[in-house]
mmCIF file of C-alpha atoms in Angstrom:
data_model
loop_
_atom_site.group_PDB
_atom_site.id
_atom_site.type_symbol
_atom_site.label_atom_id
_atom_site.label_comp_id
_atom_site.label_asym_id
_atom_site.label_seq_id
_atom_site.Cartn_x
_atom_site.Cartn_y
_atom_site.Cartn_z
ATOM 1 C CA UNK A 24 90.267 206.640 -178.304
ATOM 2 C CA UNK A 25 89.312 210.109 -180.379
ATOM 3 C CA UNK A 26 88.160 208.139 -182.899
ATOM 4 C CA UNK A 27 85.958 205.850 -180.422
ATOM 5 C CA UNK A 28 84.498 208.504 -178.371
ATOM 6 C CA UNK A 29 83.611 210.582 -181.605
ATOM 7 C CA UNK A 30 81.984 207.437 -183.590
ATOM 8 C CA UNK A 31 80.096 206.757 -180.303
ATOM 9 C CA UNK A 32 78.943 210.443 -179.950
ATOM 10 C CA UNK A 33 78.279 210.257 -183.760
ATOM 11 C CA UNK A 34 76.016 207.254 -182.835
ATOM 12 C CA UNK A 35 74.263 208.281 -179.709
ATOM 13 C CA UNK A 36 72.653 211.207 -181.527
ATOM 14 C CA UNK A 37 71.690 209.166 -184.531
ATOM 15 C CA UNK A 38 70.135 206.609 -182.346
ATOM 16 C CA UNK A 39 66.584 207.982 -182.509
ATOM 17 C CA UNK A 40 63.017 205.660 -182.893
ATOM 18 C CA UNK A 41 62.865 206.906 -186.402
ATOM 19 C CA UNK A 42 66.322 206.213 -187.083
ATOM 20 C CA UNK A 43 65.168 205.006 -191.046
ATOM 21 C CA UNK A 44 63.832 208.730 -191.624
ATOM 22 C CA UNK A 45 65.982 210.657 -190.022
ATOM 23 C CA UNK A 46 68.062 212.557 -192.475
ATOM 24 C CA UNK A 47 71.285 213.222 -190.179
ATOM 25 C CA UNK A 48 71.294 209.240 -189.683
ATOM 26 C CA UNK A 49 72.896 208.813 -193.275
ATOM 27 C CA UNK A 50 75.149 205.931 -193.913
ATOM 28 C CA UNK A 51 77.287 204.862 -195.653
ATOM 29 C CA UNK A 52 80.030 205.476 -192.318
ATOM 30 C CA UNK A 53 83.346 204.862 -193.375
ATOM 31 C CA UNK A 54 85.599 205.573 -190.343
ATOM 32 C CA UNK A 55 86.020 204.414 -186.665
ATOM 33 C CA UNK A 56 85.115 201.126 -185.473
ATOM 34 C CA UNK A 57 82.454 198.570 -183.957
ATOM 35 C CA UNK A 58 82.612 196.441 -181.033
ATOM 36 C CA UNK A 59 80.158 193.504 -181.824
ATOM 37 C CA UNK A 60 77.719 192.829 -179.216
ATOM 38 C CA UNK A 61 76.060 189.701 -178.182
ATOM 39 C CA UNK A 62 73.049 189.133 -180.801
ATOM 40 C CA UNK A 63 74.936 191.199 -183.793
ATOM 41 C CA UNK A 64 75.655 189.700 -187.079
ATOM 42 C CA UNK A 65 77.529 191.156 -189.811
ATOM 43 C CA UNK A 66 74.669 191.830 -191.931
ATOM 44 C CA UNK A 67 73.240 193.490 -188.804
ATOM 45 C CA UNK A 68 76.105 195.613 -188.575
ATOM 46 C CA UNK A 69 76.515 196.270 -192.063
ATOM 47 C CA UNK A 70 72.954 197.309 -191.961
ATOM 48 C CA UNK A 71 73.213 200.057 -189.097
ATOM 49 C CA UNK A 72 76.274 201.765 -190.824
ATOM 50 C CA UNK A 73 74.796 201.535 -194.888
ATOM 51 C CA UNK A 74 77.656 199.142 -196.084
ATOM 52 C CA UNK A 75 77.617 196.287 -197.656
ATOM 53 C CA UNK A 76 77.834 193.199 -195.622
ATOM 54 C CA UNK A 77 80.754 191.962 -198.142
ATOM 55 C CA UNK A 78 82.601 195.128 -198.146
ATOM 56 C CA UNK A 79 82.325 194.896 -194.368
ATOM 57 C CA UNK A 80 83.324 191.640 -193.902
ATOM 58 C CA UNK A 81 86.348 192.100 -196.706
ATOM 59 C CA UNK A 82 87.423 194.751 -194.370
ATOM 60 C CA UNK A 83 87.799 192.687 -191.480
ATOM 61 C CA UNK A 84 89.882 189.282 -192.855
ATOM 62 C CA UNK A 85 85.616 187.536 -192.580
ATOM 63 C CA UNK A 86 84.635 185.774 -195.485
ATOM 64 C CA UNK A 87 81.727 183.612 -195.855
ATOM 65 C CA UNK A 88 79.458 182.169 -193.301
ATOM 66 C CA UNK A 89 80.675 185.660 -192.029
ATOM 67 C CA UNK A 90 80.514 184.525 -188.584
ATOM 68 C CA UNK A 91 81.755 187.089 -185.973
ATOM 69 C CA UNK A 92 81.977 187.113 -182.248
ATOM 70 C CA UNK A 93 81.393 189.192 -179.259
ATOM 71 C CA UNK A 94 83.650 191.740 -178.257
ATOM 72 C CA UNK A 95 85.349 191.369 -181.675
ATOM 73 C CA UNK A 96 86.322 194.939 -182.676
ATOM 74 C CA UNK A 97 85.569 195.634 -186.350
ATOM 75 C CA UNK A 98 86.843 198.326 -188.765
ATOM 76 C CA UNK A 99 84.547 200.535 -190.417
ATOM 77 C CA UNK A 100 87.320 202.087 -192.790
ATOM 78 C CA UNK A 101 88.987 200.765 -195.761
ATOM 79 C CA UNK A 102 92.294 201.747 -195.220
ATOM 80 C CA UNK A 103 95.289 198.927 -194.514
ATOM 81 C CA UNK A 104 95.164 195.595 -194.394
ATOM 82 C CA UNK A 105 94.401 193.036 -192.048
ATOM 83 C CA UNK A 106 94.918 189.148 -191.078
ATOM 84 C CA UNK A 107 92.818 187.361 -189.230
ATOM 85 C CA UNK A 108 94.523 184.731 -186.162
ATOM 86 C CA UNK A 109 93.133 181.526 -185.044
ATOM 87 C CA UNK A 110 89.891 179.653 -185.893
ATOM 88 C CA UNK A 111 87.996 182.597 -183.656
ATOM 89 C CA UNK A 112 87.875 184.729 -186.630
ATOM 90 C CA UNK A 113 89.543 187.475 -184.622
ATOM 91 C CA UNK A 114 90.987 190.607 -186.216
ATOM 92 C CA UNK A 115 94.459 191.928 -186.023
ATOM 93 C CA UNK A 116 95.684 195.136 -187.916
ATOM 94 C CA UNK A 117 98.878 195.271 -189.816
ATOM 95 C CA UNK A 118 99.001 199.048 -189.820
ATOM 96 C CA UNK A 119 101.552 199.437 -186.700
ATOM 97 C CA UNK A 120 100.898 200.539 -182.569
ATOM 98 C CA UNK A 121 98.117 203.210 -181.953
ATOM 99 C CA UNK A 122 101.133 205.607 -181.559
ATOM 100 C CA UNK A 123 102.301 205.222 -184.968
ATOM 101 C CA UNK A 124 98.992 205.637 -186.407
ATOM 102 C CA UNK A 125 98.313 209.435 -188.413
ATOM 103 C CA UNK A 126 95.349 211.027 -186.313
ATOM 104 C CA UNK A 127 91.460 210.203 -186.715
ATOM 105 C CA UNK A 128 90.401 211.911 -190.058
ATOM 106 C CA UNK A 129 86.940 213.114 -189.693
ATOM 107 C CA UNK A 130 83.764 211.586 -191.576
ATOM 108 C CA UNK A 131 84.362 212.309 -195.340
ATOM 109 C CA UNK A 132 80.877 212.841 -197.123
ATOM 110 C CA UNK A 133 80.546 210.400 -200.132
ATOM 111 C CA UNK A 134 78.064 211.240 -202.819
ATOM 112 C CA UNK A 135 75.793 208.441 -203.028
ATOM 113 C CA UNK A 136 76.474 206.090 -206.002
ATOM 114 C CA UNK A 137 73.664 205.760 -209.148
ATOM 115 C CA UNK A 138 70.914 203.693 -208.296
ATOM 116 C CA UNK A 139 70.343 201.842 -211.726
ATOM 117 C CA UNK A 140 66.743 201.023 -212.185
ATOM 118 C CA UNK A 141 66.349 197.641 -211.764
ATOM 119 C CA UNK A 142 64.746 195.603 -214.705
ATOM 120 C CA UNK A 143 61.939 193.805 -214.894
ATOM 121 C CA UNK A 144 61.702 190.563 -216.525
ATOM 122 C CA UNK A 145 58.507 189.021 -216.562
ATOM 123 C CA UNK A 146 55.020 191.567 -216.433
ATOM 124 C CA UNK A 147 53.323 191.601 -212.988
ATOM 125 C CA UNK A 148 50.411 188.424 -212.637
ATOM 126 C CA UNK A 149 47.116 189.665 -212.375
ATOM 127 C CA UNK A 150 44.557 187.318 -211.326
ATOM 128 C CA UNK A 151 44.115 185.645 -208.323
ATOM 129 C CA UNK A 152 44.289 187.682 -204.469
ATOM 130 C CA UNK A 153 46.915 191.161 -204.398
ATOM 131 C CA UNK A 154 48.509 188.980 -201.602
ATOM 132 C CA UNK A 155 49.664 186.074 -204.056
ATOM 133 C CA UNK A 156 50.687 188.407 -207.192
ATOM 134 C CA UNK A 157 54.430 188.285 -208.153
ATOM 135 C CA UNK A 158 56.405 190.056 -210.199
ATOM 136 C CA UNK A 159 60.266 188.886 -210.807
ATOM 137 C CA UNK A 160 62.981 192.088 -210.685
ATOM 138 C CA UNK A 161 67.116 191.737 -211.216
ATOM 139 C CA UNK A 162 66.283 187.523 -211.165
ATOM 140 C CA UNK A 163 63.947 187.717 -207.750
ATOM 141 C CA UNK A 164 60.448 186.908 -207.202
ATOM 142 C CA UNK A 165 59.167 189.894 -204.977
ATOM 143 C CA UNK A 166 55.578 189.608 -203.718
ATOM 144 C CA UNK A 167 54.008 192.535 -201.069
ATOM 145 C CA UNK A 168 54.752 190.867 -197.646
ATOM 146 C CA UNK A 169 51.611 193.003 -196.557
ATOM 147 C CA UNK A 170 48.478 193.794 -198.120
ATOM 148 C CA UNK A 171 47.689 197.226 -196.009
ATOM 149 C CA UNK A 172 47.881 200.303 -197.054
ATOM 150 C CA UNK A 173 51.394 202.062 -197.711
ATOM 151 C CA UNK A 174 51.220 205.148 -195.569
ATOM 152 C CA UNK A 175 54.700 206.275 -196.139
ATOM 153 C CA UNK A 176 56.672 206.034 -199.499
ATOM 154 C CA UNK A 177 60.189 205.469 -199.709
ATOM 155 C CA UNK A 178 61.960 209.192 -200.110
ATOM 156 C CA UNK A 179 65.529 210.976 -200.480
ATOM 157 C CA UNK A 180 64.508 213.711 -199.828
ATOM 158 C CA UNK A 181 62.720 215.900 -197.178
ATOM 159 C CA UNK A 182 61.804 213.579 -194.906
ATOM 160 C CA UNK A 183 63.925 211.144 -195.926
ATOM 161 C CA UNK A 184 62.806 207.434 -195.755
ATOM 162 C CA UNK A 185 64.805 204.597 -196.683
ATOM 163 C CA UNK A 186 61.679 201.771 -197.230
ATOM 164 C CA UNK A 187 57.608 201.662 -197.057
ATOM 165 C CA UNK A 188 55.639 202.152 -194.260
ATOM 166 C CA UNK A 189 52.928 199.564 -194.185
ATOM 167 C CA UNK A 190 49.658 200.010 -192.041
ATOM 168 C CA UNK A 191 47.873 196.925 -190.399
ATOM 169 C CA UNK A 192 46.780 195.434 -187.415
ATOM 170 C CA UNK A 193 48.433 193.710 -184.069
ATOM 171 C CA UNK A 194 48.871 190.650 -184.992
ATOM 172 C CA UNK A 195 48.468 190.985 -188.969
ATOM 173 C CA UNK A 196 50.699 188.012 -190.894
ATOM 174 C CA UNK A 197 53.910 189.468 -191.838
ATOM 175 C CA UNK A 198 55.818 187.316 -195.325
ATOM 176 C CA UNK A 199 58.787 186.928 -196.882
ATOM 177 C CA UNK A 200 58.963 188.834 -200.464
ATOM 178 C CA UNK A 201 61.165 186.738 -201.457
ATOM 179 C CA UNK A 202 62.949 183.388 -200.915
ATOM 180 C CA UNK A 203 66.334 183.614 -198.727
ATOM 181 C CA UNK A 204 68.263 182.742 -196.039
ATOM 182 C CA UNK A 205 67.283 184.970 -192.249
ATOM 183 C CA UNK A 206 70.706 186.555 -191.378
ATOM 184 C CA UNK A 207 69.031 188.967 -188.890
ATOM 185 C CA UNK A 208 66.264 188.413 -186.156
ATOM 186 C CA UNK A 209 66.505 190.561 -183.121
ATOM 187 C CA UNK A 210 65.906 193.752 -181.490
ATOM 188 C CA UNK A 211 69.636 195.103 -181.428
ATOM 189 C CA UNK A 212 69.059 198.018 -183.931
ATOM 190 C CA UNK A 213 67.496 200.972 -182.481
ATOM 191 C CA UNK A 214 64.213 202.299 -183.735
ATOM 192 C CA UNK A 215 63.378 199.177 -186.547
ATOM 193 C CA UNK A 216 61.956 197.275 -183.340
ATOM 194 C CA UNK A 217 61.770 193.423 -183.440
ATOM 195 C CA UNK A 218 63.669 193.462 -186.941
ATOM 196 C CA UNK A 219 64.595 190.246 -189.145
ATOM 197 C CA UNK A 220 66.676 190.804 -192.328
ATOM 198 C CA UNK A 221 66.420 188.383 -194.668
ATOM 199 C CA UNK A 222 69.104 187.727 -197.615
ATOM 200 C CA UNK A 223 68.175 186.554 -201.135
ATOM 201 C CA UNK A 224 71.317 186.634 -202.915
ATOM 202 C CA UNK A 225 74.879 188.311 -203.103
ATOM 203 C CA UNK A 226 73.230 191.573 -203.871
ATOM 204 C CA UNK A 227 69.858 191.959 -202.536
ATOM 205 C CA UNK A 228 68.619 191.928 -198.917
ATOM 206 C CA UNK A 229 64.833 192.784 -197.281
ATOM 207 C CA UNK A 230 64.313 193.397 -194.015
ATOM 208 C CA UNK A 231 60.604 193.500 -191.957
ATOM 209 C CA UNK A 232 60.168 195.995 -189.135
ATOM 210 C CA UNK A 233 58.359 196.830 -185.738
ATOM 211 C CA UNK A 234 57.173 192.750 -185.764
ATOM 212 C CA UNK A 235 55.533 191.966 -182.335
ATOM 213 C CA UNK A 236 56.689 188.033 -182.628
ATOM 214 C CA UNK A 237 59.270 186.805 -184.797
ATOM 215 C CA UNK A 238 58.286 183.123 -185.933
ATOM 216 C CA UNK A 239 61.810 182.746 -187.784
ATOM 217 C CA UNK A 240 65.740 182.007 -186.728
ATOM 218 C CA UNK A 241 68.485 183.362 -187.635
ATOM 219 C CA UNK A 242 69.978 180.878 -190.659
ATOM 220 C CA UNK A 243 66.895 179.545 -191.332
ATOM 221 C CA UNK A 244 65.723 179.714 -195.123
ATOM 222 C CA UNK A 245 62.556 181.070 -196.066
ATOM 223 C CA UNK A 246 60.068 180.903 -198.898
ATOM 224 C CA UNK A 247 58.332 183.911 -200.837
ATOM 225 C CA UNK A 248 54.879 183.897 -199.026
ATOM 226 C CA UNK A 249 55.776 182.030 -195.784
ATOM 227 C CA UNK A 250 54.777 183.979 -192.921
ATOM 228 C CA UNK A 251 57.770 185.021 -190.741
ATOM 229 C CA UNK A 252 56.615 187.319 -188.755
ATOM 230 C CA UNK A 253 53.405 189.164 -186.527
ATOM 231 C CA UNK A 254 53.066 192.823 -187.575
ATOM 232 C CA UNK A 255 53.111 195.405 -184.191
ATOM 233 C CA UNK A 256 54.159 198.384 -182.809
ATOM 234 C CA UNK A 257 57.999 197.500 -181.218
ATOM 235 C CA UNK A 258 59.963 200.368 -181.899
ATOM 236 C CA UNK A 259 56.938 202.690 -183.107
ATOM 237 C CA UNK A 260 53.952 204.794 -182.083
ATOM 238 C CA UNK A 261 51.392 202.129 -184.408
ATOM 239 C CA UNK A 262 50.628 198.907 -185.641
ATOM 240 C CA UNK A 263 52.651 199.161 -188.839
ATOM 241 C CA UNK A 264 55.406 197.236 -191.130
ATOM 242 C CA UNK A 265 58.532 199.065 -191.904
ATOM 243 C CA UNK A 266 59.660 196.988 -195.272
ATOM 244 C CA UNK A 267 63.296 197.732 -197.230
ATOM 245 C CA UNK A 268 64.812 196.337 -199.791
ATOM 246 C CA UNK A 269 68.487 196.884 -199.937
ATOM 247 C CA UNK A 270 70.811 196.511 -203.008
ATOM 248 C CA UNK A 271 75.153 195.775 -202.186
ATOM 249 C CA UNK A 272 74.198 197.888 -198.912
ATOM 250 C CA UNK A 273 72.081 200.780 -200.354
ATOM 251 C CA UNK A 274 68.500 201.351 -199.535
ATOM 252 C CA UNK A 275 66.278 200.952 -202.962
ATOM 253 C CA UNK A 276 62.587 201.858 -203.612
ATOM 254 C CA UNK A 277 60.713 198.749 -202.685
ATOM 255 C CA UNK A 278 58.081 199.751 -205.418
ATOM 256 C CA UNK A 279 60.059 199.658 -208.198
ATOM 257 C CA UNK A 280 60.339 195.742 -206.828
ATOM 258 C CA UNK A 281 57.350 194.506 -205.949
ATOM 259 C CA UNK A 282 54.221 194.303 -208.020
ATOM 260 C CA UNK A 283 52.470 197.037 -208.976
ATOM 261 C CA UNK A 284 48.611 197.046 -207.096
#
């Protein structure tokens, strides 16, 4: 219960509508636990706490589709083992009673690990419209899903953002960067707005912010160009996109991905 009432405390004050640059809001969280609600997925969840969706799942006894349920309580440590019962995917840990458990440690602060600079492996096209240029990085074609202005650069430091700010109009075409399969398309995470994540392999994820309509569904694949979404103002003061690219759970410059203008 400690450990419940503190994560929940922890969360309540992270919880803010600029919860991407807010520098106290800084996963990875490695402790406590999460009761799914309805409209989570893992990658959702994963997402919120800055852990890899893998990681997460490996965790929990959930391997691939990764399909969780509501009201199933999920670990956010690493400690122990666990099994999973039935064909419900439920959770049950091996570690003994809550009596017999060693008291809630509190948060430990992890360095975060290298970011590598991703490599580039074919030069940037340059004819034809900025909205059609390419450029593939680490084996993906990335494209701009949004020719407007960046207003805000992705930043560790000071104020601390973990993606681009994009501006635009209501209503402004919002595209996939790249190719993958939507894991995410809701409103459940607290200041991203109407939010869809989008996963293009094992190791890389993107996700589109603040859309007024979602045209996409959750496990539907997507192409690199295929409009997915209405840019708007959910979640935010302005018409803008909030764009991230994510790398085994760790926010990444979206510059260094997409091709240069």
């Amino acid at each position: 219960m400690v450990v419940i009432f503190a994560l929940s405390a922890f969360l309540s004050a992270c919880n803010t509508s600029a919860i991407y640059q807010d520098d106290s809001y800084n996963p990875p969280v490695y402790w406590g636990q999460h009761v799914v609600k309805r409209g989570e997925t893992l990658y959702s969840i994963a997402w919120r706490y800055g852990r890899d969706y893998r990681e997460l799942g490996n965790a929990n006894g959930i391997t691939s589709p990764y399909l969780i349920r509501e009201g199933q309580v999920l670990r956010l440590d690493l400690r122990g083992t666990v099994t999973t019962t039935g064909q419900t995917g439920s959770v049950a840990s091996s570690s003994g009673s809550a009596a017999s458990r060693p008291a809630a440690r509190p948060p430990v602060s992890r360095p975060p690990a290298p970011v590598q600079q991703p490599v580039v492996t074919r030069p940037p096209v340059s004819s034809g419209a900025q909205a059609d240029r390419t450029q593939v990085v680490s084996n993906i074609e990335w494209r701009w899903p949004h020719p407007g202005t960046v207003i805000a650069g992705y930043s560790t430091t000071g104020k601390v953002n973990k993606g681009l700010d994009i501006a635009g109009n209501s209503g402004d075409q919002i595209r996939a960067a790249a190719s993958g399969s939507v894991v995410y398309a809701g409103s459940g995470l607290l200041g991203y707005g109407n939010l869809i994540i989008v996963n293009h392999n094992e190791h890389f994820l993107s996700a589109y912010a603040h859309n007024r309509n979602i045209l996409v569904q959750e496990g539907q694949n997507v192409q690199a160009g295929q409009v997915i979404a209405e840019l708007g103002s959910s979640g935010t003061d302005r018409p803008k996109l909030h764009f991230e690219i994510r790398k085994n759970g760790n926010p990444v410059d979206p510059a260094q991905y997409l091709p240069p203008r």
